[in-house]
Amino acid sequence: KAGVTQTPRYLIKTRGQQVTLSCSPISGHRSVSWYQQTPGQGLQFLFEYFSETQRNKGNFPGRFSGRQFSNSRSEMNVSTLELGDSALYLCASTKLTGRDQPQHFGDGTRLSIL
Amino acid sequence: KQEVTQIPAALSVPEGENLVLNCSFTDSAIYNLQWFRQDPGKGLTSLLLIQSSQREQTSGRLNASLDKSSGRSTLYIAASQPGDSATYLCAVRQEKGSARQLTFGSGTQLTVLP
């Protein structure tokens, strides 16, 4: 069974540019969440999507946005990139049926801002 | 606001030792707690999930316990091996609503020496 797939694995951008990251969840998983991981702040929740709707949002500026498609694949977009956006961006998927389903993470996209 | 703390931040042990990693959280109104491992440059691998009504979960050489009322969880690793070297993270999901947002600790970096 394929795991959570994130593309691209690495990305280098310059300040002011925008970027789109992609996440394909495990087959049958309808919830997709995004997290940012940095050495200083650790892992922080960005947002969650299911049924193509944002369900929950973390404390990040409006430059961070996302969407989910009908096949549960998700993208996140960061506009007007800043140096502080350099991070590992992780996507997690979960089943929506049954109690207490674990979240399964992809290997992330490493974003570097020059 | 939920805060999750992991102590120690780093741990180095000789191969074969049994060890305990600690996780504490400030708000006991949690839905579940999940332990992950993260290898360098990789995403998170789910190890164990403990529901709020459970006391412990076991998988192979791993045993996780949960004391919800005192806001503590431990991950016990038996007969440690060099392949166990990684960063171990605990994360809690709050009880409110249907949000699957996880709040993470900063992790314990484990090194098992051959």
PDB file of C-alpha atoms in Angstrom:
ATOM      1  CA  LYS A   1       0.000   0.000   0.000  1.00  0.00           C
ATOM      2  CA  ALA A   2       1.532   3.299  -1.056  1.00  0.00           C
ATOM      3  CA  GLY A   3       2.211   5.836   1.674  1.00  0.00           C
ATOM      4  CA  VAL A   4       1.678   9.569   1.659  1.00  0.00           C
ATOM      5  CA  THR A   5       3.476  11.071  -1.336  1.00  0.00           C
ATOM      6  CA  GLN A   6       4.768  14.622  -1.334  1.00  0.00           C
ATOM      7  CA  THR A   7       6.255  16.431  -4.310  1.00  0.00           C
ATOM      8  CA  PRO A   8       8.694  17.894  -4.894  1.00  0.00           C
ATOM      9  CA  ARG A   9      11.137  16.646  -2.251  1.00  0.00           C
ATOM     10  CA  TYR A  10      13.346  19.722  -2.481  1.00  0.00           C
ATOM     11  CA  LEU A  11      12.689  23.246  -3.640  1.00  0.00           C
ATOM     12  CA  ILE A  12      14.802  26.379  -3.753  1.00  0.00           C
ATOM     13  CA  LYS A  13      13.119  29.746  -4.161  1.00  0.00           C
ATOM     14  CA  THR A  14      13.987  33.405  -3.664  1.00  0.00           C
ATOM     15  CA  ARG A  15      12.246  35.965  -1.499  1.00  0.00           C
ATOM     16  CA  GLY A  16       9.038  37.325  -2.953  1.00  0.00           C
ATOM     17  CA  GLN A  17       8.311  34.296  -5.106  1.00  0.00           C
ATOM     18  CA  GLN A  18       5.438  31.907  -4.541  1.00  0.00           C
ATOM     19  CA  VAL A  19       5.461  28.126  -4.287  1.00  0.00           C
ATOM     20  CA  THR A  20       2.997  25.250  -4.533  1.00  0.00           C
ATOM     21  CA  LEU A  21       3.542  21.938  -2.771  1.00  0.00           C
ATOM     22  CA  SER A  22       1.589  18.770  -3.475  1.00  0.00           C
ATOM     23  CA  CYS A  23       0.417  15.897  -1.289  1.00  0.00           C
ATOM     24  CA  SER A  24      -1.230  12.635  -2.313  1.00  0.00           C
ATOM     25  CA  PRO A  25      -2.745  10.856   0.698  1.00  0.00           C
ATOM     26  CA  ILE A  26      -2.905   7.133   1.296  1.00  0.00           C
ATOM     27  CA  SER A  27      -5.690   5.568  -0.731  1.00  0.00           C
ATOM     28  CA  GLY A  28      -8.938   5.762   1.216  1.00  0.00           C
ATOM     29  CA  HIS A  29      -7.742   8.577   3.479  1.00  0.00           C
ATOM     30  CA  ARG A  30      -9.902  11.649   3.121  1.00  0.00           C
ATOM     31  CA  SER A  31      -8.376  14.018   5.653  1.00  0.00           C
ATOM     32  CA  VAL A  32      -5.143  15.818   4.815  1.00  0.00           C
ATOM     33  CA  SER A  33      -3.253  18.040   7.249  1.00  0.00           C
ATOM     34  CA  TRP A  34      -0.182  20.183   6.668  1.00  0.00           C
ATOM     35  CA  TYR A  35       2.581  20.971   9.149  1.00  0.00           C
ATOM     36  CA  GLN A  36       5.671  23.163   9.084  1.00  0.00           C
ATOM     37  CA  GLN A  37       8.834  21.924  10.798  1.00  0.00           C
ATOM     38  CA  THR A  38      11.705  24.272  11.650  1.00  0.00           C
ATOM     39  CA  PRO A  39      14.630  23.880  14.073  1.00  0.00           C
ATOM     40  CA  GLY A  40      13.431  26.828  16.144  1.00  0.00           C
ATOM     41  CA  GLN A  41       9.666  26.254  16.311  1.00  0.00           C
ATOM     42  CA  GLY A  42       9.451  22.502  15.845  1.00  0.00           C
ATOM     43  CA  LEU A  43       6.352  21.061  14.222  1.00  0.00           C
ATOM     44  CA  GLN A  44       3.458  23.483  13.835  1.00  0.00           C
ATOM     45  CA  PHE A  45       0.021  22.817  12.396  1.00  0.00           C
ATOM     46  CA  LEU A  46      -0.899  24.767   9.267  1.00  0.00           C
ATOM     47  CA  PHE A  47      -4.346  23.508   8.225  1.00  0.00           C
ATOM     48  CA  GLU A  48      -6.538  20.479   7.651  1.00  0.00           C
ATOM     49  CA  TYR A  49      -8.782  19.639   4.712  1.00  0.00           C
ATOM     50  CA  PHE A  50     -11.437  17.047   4.097  1.00  0.00           C
ATOM     51  CA  SER A  51     -14.303  16.954   1.655  1.00  0.00           C
ATOM     52  CA  GLU A  52     -12.485  19.729  -0.242  1.00  0.00           C
ATOM     53  CA  THR A  53     -13.041  22.173   2.645  1.00  0.00           C
ATOM     54  CA  GLN A  54     -10.604  23.684   5.099  1.00  0.00           C
ATOM     55  CA  ARG A  55     -11.689  22.429   8.527  1.00  0.00           C
ATOM     56  CA  ASN A  56      -9.103  23.861  10.848  1.00  0.00           C
ATOM     57  CA  LYS A  57      -6.330  26.418  10.552  1.00  0.00           C
ATOM     58  CA  GLY A  58      -3.229  27.095  12.592  1.00  0.00           C
ATOM     59  CA  ASN A  59      -1.725  30.435  13.482  1.00  0.00           C
ATOM     60  CA  PHE A  60      -0.070  31.308  10.186  1.00  0.00           C
ATOM     61  CA  PRO A  61      -0.446  34.412   8.006  1.00  0.00           C
ATOM     62  CA  GLY A  62      -2.774  34.503   5.029  1.00  0.00           C
ATOM     63  CA  ARG A  63       0.195  33.968   2.702  1.00  0.00           C
ATOM     64  CA  PHE A  64      -0.213  30.301   3.526  1.00  0.00           C
ATOM     65  CA  SER A  65      -3.184  28.719   1.809  1.00  0.00           C
ATOM     66  CA  GLY A  66      -4.268  25.334   0.603  1.00  0.00           C
ATOM     67  CA  ARG A  67      -6.892  23.380  -1.205  1.00  0.00           C
ATOM     68  CA  GLN A  68      -8.086  19.841  -1.625  1.00  0.00           C
ATOM     69  CA  PHE A  69      -9.367  18.149  -4.744  1.00  0.00           C
ATOM     70  CA  SER A  70     -12.177  15.634  -5.147  1.00  0.00           C
ATOM     71  CA  ASN A  71      -9.666  12.755  -5.151  1.00  0.00           C
ATOM     72  CA  SER A  72      -8.402  13.971  -1.713  1.00  0.00           C
ATOM     73  CA  ARG A  73      -5.079  15.159  -3.110  1.00  0.00           C
ATOM     74  CA  SER A  74      -4.068  18.452  -1.562  1.00  0.00           C
ATOM     75  CA  GLU A  75      -1.864  21.394  -2.413  1.00  0.00           C
ATOM     76  CA  MET A  76      -0.538  24.171  -0.273  1.00  0.00           C
ATOM     77  CA  ASN A  77       0.599  27.512  -1.568  1.00  0.00           C
ATOM     78  CA  VAL A  78       2.869  30.082  -0.005  1.00  0.00           C
ATOM     79  CA  SER A  79       2.948  33.507  -1.602  1.00  0.00           C
ATOM     80  CA  THR A  80       5.478  36.322  -1.201  1.00  0.00           C
ATOM     81  CA  LEU A  81       8.067  33.999   0.290  1.00  0.00           C
ATOM     82  CA  GLU A  82      10.166  35.173   3.218  1.00  0.00           C
ATOM     83  CA  LEU A  83      13.460  33.816   4.516  1.00  0.00           C
ATOM     84  CA  GLY A  84      11.629  32.502   7.585  1.00  0.00           C
ATOM     85  CA  ASP A  85       9.508  30.227   5.391  1.00  0.00           C
ATOM     86  CA  SER A  86      12.501  27.937   4.931  1.00  0.00           C
ATOM     87  CA  ALA A  87      11.347  24.692   6.496  1.00  0.00           C
ATOM     88  CA  LEU A  88      10.352  21.090   6.010  1.00  0.00           C
ATOM     89  CA  TYR A  89       6.662  20.982   5.057  1.00  0.00           C
ATOM     90  CA  LEU A  90       4.962  17.765   6.024  1.00  0.00           C
ATOM     91  CA  CYS A  91       1.641  16.400   4.946  1.00  0.00           C
ATOM     92  CA  ALA A  92      -0.344  13.851   6.940  1.00  0.00           C
ATOM     93  CA  SER A  93      -3.377  11.829   5.952  1.00  0.00           C
ATOM     94  CA  THR A  94      -5.991  10.088   8.074  1.00  0.00           C
ATOM     95  CA  LYS A  95      -9.030   7.935   7.595  1.00  0.00           C
ATOM     96  CA  LEU A  96     -12.262   9.588   8.633  1.00  0.00           C
ATOM     97  CA  THR A  97     -14.073   6.396   9.599  1.00  0.00           C
ATOM     98  CA  GLY A  98     -13.739   4.873  13.026  1.00  0.00           C
ATOM     99  CA  ARG A  99     -12.307   6.314  16.177  1.00  0.00           C
ATOM    100  CA  ASP A 100      -8.747   7.301  16.773  1.00  0.00           C
ATOM    101  CA  GLN A 101      -7.216   6.773  13.398  1.00  0.00           C
ATOM    102  CA  PRO A 102      -3.475   7.536  13.408  1.00  0.00           C
ATOM    103  CA  GLN A 103      -2.046  10.197  11.171  1.00  0.00           C
ATOM    104  CA  HIS A 104       0.429   9.016   8.538  1.00  0.00           C
ATOM    105  CA  PHE A 105       3.072  11.416   7.304  1.00  0.00           C
ATOM    106  CA  GLY A 106       4.926  11.803   4.049  1.00  0.00           C
ATOM    107  CA  ASP A 107       8.662  12.486   3.754  1.00  0.00           C
ATOM    108  CA  GLY A 108       8.015  16.183   3.296  1.00  0.00           C
ATOM    109  CA  THR A 109       9.130  18.929   0.973  1.00  0.00           C
ATOM    110  CA  ARG A 110      12.291  20.769   2.004  1.00  0.00           C
ATOM    111  CA  LEU A 111      11.834  24.412   1.021  1.00  0.00           C
ATOM    112  CA  SER A 112      14.839  26.715   1.054  1.00  0.00           C
ATOM    113  CA  ILE A 113      14.467  30.451   0.530  1.00  0.00           C
ATOM    114  CA  LEU A 114      17.496  32.391  -0.707  1.00  0.00           C
TER     115      LEU A 114
ATOM    116  CA  LYS B   1      -3.241  26.491  24.950  1.00  0.00           C
ATOM    117  CA  GLN B   2      -1.811  22.967  24.926  1.00  0.00           C
ATOM    118  CA  GLU B   3       1.922  22.643  25.486  1.00  0.00           C
ATOM    119  CA  VAL B   4       3.828  19.392  25.041  1.00  0.00           C
ATOM    120  CA  THR B   5       7.251  18.871  26.567  1.00  0.00           C
ATOM    121  CA  GLN B   6       9.712  16.050  25.998  1.00  0.00           C
ATOM    122  CA  ILE B   7      12.588  15.282  28.296  1.00  0.00           C
ATOM    123  CA  PRO B   8      15.414  14.667  27.732  1.00  0.00           C
ATOM    124  CA  ALA B   9      16.143  16.529  24.516  1.00  0.00           C
ATOM    125  CA  ALA B  10      18.902  14.049  23.701  1.00  0.00           C
ATOM    126  CA  LEU B  11      19.869  10.633  24.993  1.00  0.00           C
ATOM    127  CA  SER B  12      22.791   8.364  24.218  1.00  0.00           C
ATOM    128  CA  VAL B  13      22.797   4.725  25.377  1.00  0.00           C
ATOM    129  CA  PRO B  14      24.808   1.574  24.641  1.00  0.00           C
ATOM    130  CA  GLU B  15      23.196  -1.127  22.559  1.00  0.00           C
ATOM    131  CA  GLY B  16      21.016  -3.535  24.528  1.00  0.00           C
ATOM    132  CA  GLU B  17      19.839  -1.106  27.161  1.00  0.00           C
ATOM    133  CA  ASN B  18      16.195  -0.585  28.016  1.00  0.00           C
ATOM    134  CA  LEU B  19      15.209   3.062  27.988  1.00  0.00           C
ATOM    135  CA  VAL B  20      12.315   5.401  28.692  1.00  0.00           C
ATOM    136  CA  LEU B  21      11.380   8.579  26.867  1.00  0.00           C
ATOM    137  CA  ASN B  22       9.097  11.067  28.560  1.00  0.00           C
ATOM    138  CA  CYS B  23       6.321  13.284  27.286  1.00  0.00           C
ATOM    139  CA  SER B  24       4.157  15.679  29.304  1.00  0.00           C
ATOM    140  CA  PHE B  25       1.223  17.854  28.293  1.00  0.00           C
ATOM    141  CA  THR B  26      -0.516  20.711  30.075  1.00  0.00           C
ATOM    142  CA  ASP B  27      -4.153  20.181  29.049  1.00  0.00           C
ATOM    143  CA  SER B  28      -5.478  16.734  29.995  1.00  0.00           C
ATOM    144  CA  ALA B  29      -8.559  17.055  27.746  1.00  0.00           C
ATOM    145  CA  ILE B  30      -6.959  15.020  24.984  1.00  0.00           C
ATOM    146  CA  TYR B  31      -8.544  12.652  22.497  1.00  0.00           C
ATOM    147  CA  ASN B  32      -5.422  10.570  21.952  1.00  0.00           C
ATOM    148  CA  LEU B  33      -1.640  10.645  22.036  1.00  0.00           C
ATOM    149  CA  GLN B  34       0.611   9.410  19.268  1.00  0.00           C
ATOM    150  CA  TRP B  35       4.319   8.555  19.283  1.00  0.00           C
ATOM    151  CA  PHE B  36       6.383   9.018  16.125  1.00  0.00           C
ATOM    152  CA  ARG B  37       9.966   8.520  15.068  1.00  0.00           C
ATOM    153  CA  GLN B  38      11.756  10.728  12.594  1.00  0.00           C
ATOM    154  CA  ASP B  39      14.947   9.763  10.819  1.00  0.00           C
ATOM    155  CA  PRO B  40      17.225  12.528   9.493  1.00  0.00           C
ATOM    156  CA  GLY B  41      15.794  14.155   6.372  1.00  0.00           C
ATOM    157  CA  LYS B  42      12.662  12.033   6.532  1.00  0.00           C
ATOM    158  CA  GLY B  43       9.054  12.385   7.525  1.00  0.00           C
ATOM    159  CA  LEU B  44       7.391  10.962  10.629  1.00  0.00           C
ATOM    160  CA  THR B  45       6.708   7.279  11.124  1.00  0.00           C
ATOM    161  CA  SER B  46       3.786   6.482  13.412  1.00  0.00           C
ATOM    162  CA  LEU B  47       4.816   4.086  16.188  1.00  0.00           C
ATOM    163  CA  LEU B  48       1.918   3.879  18.613  1.00  0.00           C
ATOM    164  CA  LEU B  49      -1.394   5.616  19.227  1.00  0.00           C
ATOM    165  CA  ILE B  50      -3.005   5.551  22.653  1.00  0.00           C
ATOM    166  CA  GLN B  51      -6.637   6.498  23.055  1.00  0.00           C
ATOM    167  CA  SER B  52      -7.533   8.710  26.012  1.00  0.00           C
ATOM    168  CA  SER B  53      -9.372   5.786  27.634  1.00  0.00           C
ATOM    169  CA  GLN B  54      -6.361   3.465  27.392  1.00  0.00           C
ATOM    170  CA  ARG B  55      -3.426   3.059  29.754  1.00  0.00           C
ATOM    171  CA  GLU B  56      -0.900   1.528  27.379  1.00  0.00           C
ATOM    172  CA  GLN B  57      -0.171   0.168  23.934  1.00  0.00           C
ATOM    173  CA  THR B  58       2.496  -2.265  22.827  1.00  0.00           C
ATOM    174  CA  SER B  59       4.147  -2.985  19.513  1.00  0.00           C
ATOM    175  CA  GLY B  60       7.124  -5.302  19.451  1.00  0.00           C
ATOM    176  CA  ARG B  61       9.874  -3.845  21.648  1.00  0.00           C
ATOM    177  CA  LEU B  62       7.907  -0.630  22.171  1.00  0.00           C
ATOM    178  CA  ASN B  63       5.479   0.069  24.971  1.00  0.00           C
ATOM    179  CA  ALA B  64       3.728   3.391  25.429  1.00  0.00           C
ATOM    180  CA  SER B  65       1.825   4.353  28.559  1.00  0.00           C
ATOM    181  CA  LEU B  66      -0.590   7.190  29.194  1.00  0.00           C
ATOM    182  CA  ASP B  67      -1.619   8.836  32.450  1.00  0.00           C
ATOM    183  CA  LYS B  68      -4.125  11.367  31.214  1.00  0.00           C
ATOM    184  CA  SER B  69      -4.950  12.863  34.603  1.00  0.00           C
ATOM    185  CA  SER B  70      -1.334  13.728  35.333  1.00  0.00           C
ATOM    186  CA  GLY B  71      -0.614  14.760  31.745  1.00  0.00           C
ATOM    187  CA  ARG B  72       2.153  12.235  31.117  1.00  0.00           C
ATOM    188  CA  SER B  73       3.133   9.556  28.660  1.00  0.00           C
ATOM    189  CA  THR B  74       6.216   7.370  28.418  1.00  0.00           C
ATOM    190  CA  LEU B  75       7.675   5.376  25.563  1.00  0.00           C
ATOM    191  CA  TYR B  76       9.618   2.331  26.722  1.00  0.00           C
ATOM    192  CA  ILE B  77      12.086   0.774  24.279  1.00  0.00           C
ATOM    193  CA  ALA B  78      13.378  -2.654  25.244  1.00  0.00           C
ATOM    194  CA  ALA B  79      16.764  -4.030  24.217  1.00  0.00           C
ATOM    195  CA  SER B  80      17.721  -0.970  22.180  1.00  0.00           C
ATOM    196  CA  GLN B  81      19.519  -1.397  18.842  1.00  0.00           C
ATOM    197  CA  PRO B  82      21.578   1.031  16.712  1.00  0.00           C
ATOM    198  CA  GLY B  83      18.678   1.053  14.235  1.00  0.00           C
ATOM    199  CA  ASP B  84      16.537   2.684  16.926  1.00  0.00           C
ATOM    200  CA  SER B  85      18.646   5.839  16.615  1.00  0.00           C
ATOM    201  CA  ALA B  86      16.263   8.621  15.567  1.00  0.00           C
ATOM    202  CA  THR B  87      14.285  11.522  16.972  1.00  0.00           C
ATOM    203  CA  TYR B  88      11.180  10.455  18.856  1.00  0.00           C
ATOM    204  CA  LEU B  89       8.210  12.815  18.974  1.00  0.00           C
ATOM    205  CA  CYS B  90       4.987  12.668  20.905  1.00  0.00           C
ATOM    206  CA  ALA B  91       1.867  14.497  19.802  1.00  0.00           C
ATOM    207  CA  VAL B  92      -1.565  15.018  21.319  1.00  0.00           C
ATOM    208  CA  ARG B  93      -4.909  15.545  19.691  1.00  0.00           C
ATOM    209  CA  GLN B  94      -7.323  17.703  21.647  1.00  0.00           C
ATOM    210  CA  GLU B  95     -10.782  16.525  22.628  1.00  0.00           C
ATOM    211  CA  LYS B  96     -12.745  19.407  21.142  1.00  0.00           C
ATOM    212  CA  GLY B  97     -14.800  18.957  17.994  1.00  0.00           C
ATOM    213  CA  SER B  98     -13.600  17.000  15.026  1.00  0.00           C
ATOM    214  CA  ALA B  99     -10.261  18.746  14.618  1.00  0.00           C
ATOM    215  CA  ARG B 100      -7.429  16.355  13.935  1.00  0.00           C
ATOM    216  CA  GLN B 101      -4.786  18.960  14.702  1.00  0.00           C
ATOM    217  CA  LEU B 102      -1.799  17.526  16.553  1.00  0.00           C
ATOM    218  CA  THR B 103       0.326  19.455  19.029  1.00  0.00           C
ATOM    219  CA  PHE B 104       3.878  18.143  19.050  1.00  0.00           C
ATOM    220  CA  GLY B 105       6.659  18.081  21.572  1.00  0.00           C
ATOM    221  CA  SER B 106      10.131  19.116  20.471  1.00  0.00           C
ATOM    222  CA  GLY B 107      11.381  15.532  20.455  1.00  0.00           C
ATOM    223  CA  THR B 108      14.066  13.383  22.043  1.00  0.00           C
ATOM    224  CA  GLN B 109      17.078  12.630  19.864  1.00  0.00           C
ATOM    225  CA  LEU B 110      18.131   9.057  20.656  1.00  0.00           C
ATOM    226  CA  THR B 111      21.519   7.602  19.789  1.00  0.00           C
ATOM    227  CA  VAL B 112      22.127   3.909  20.406  1.00  0.00           C
ATOM    228  CA  LEU B 113      25.832   3.131  20.352  1.00  0.00           C
ATOM    229  CA  PRO B 114      26.995  -0.242  18.992  1.00  0.00           C
TER     230      PRO B 114
END
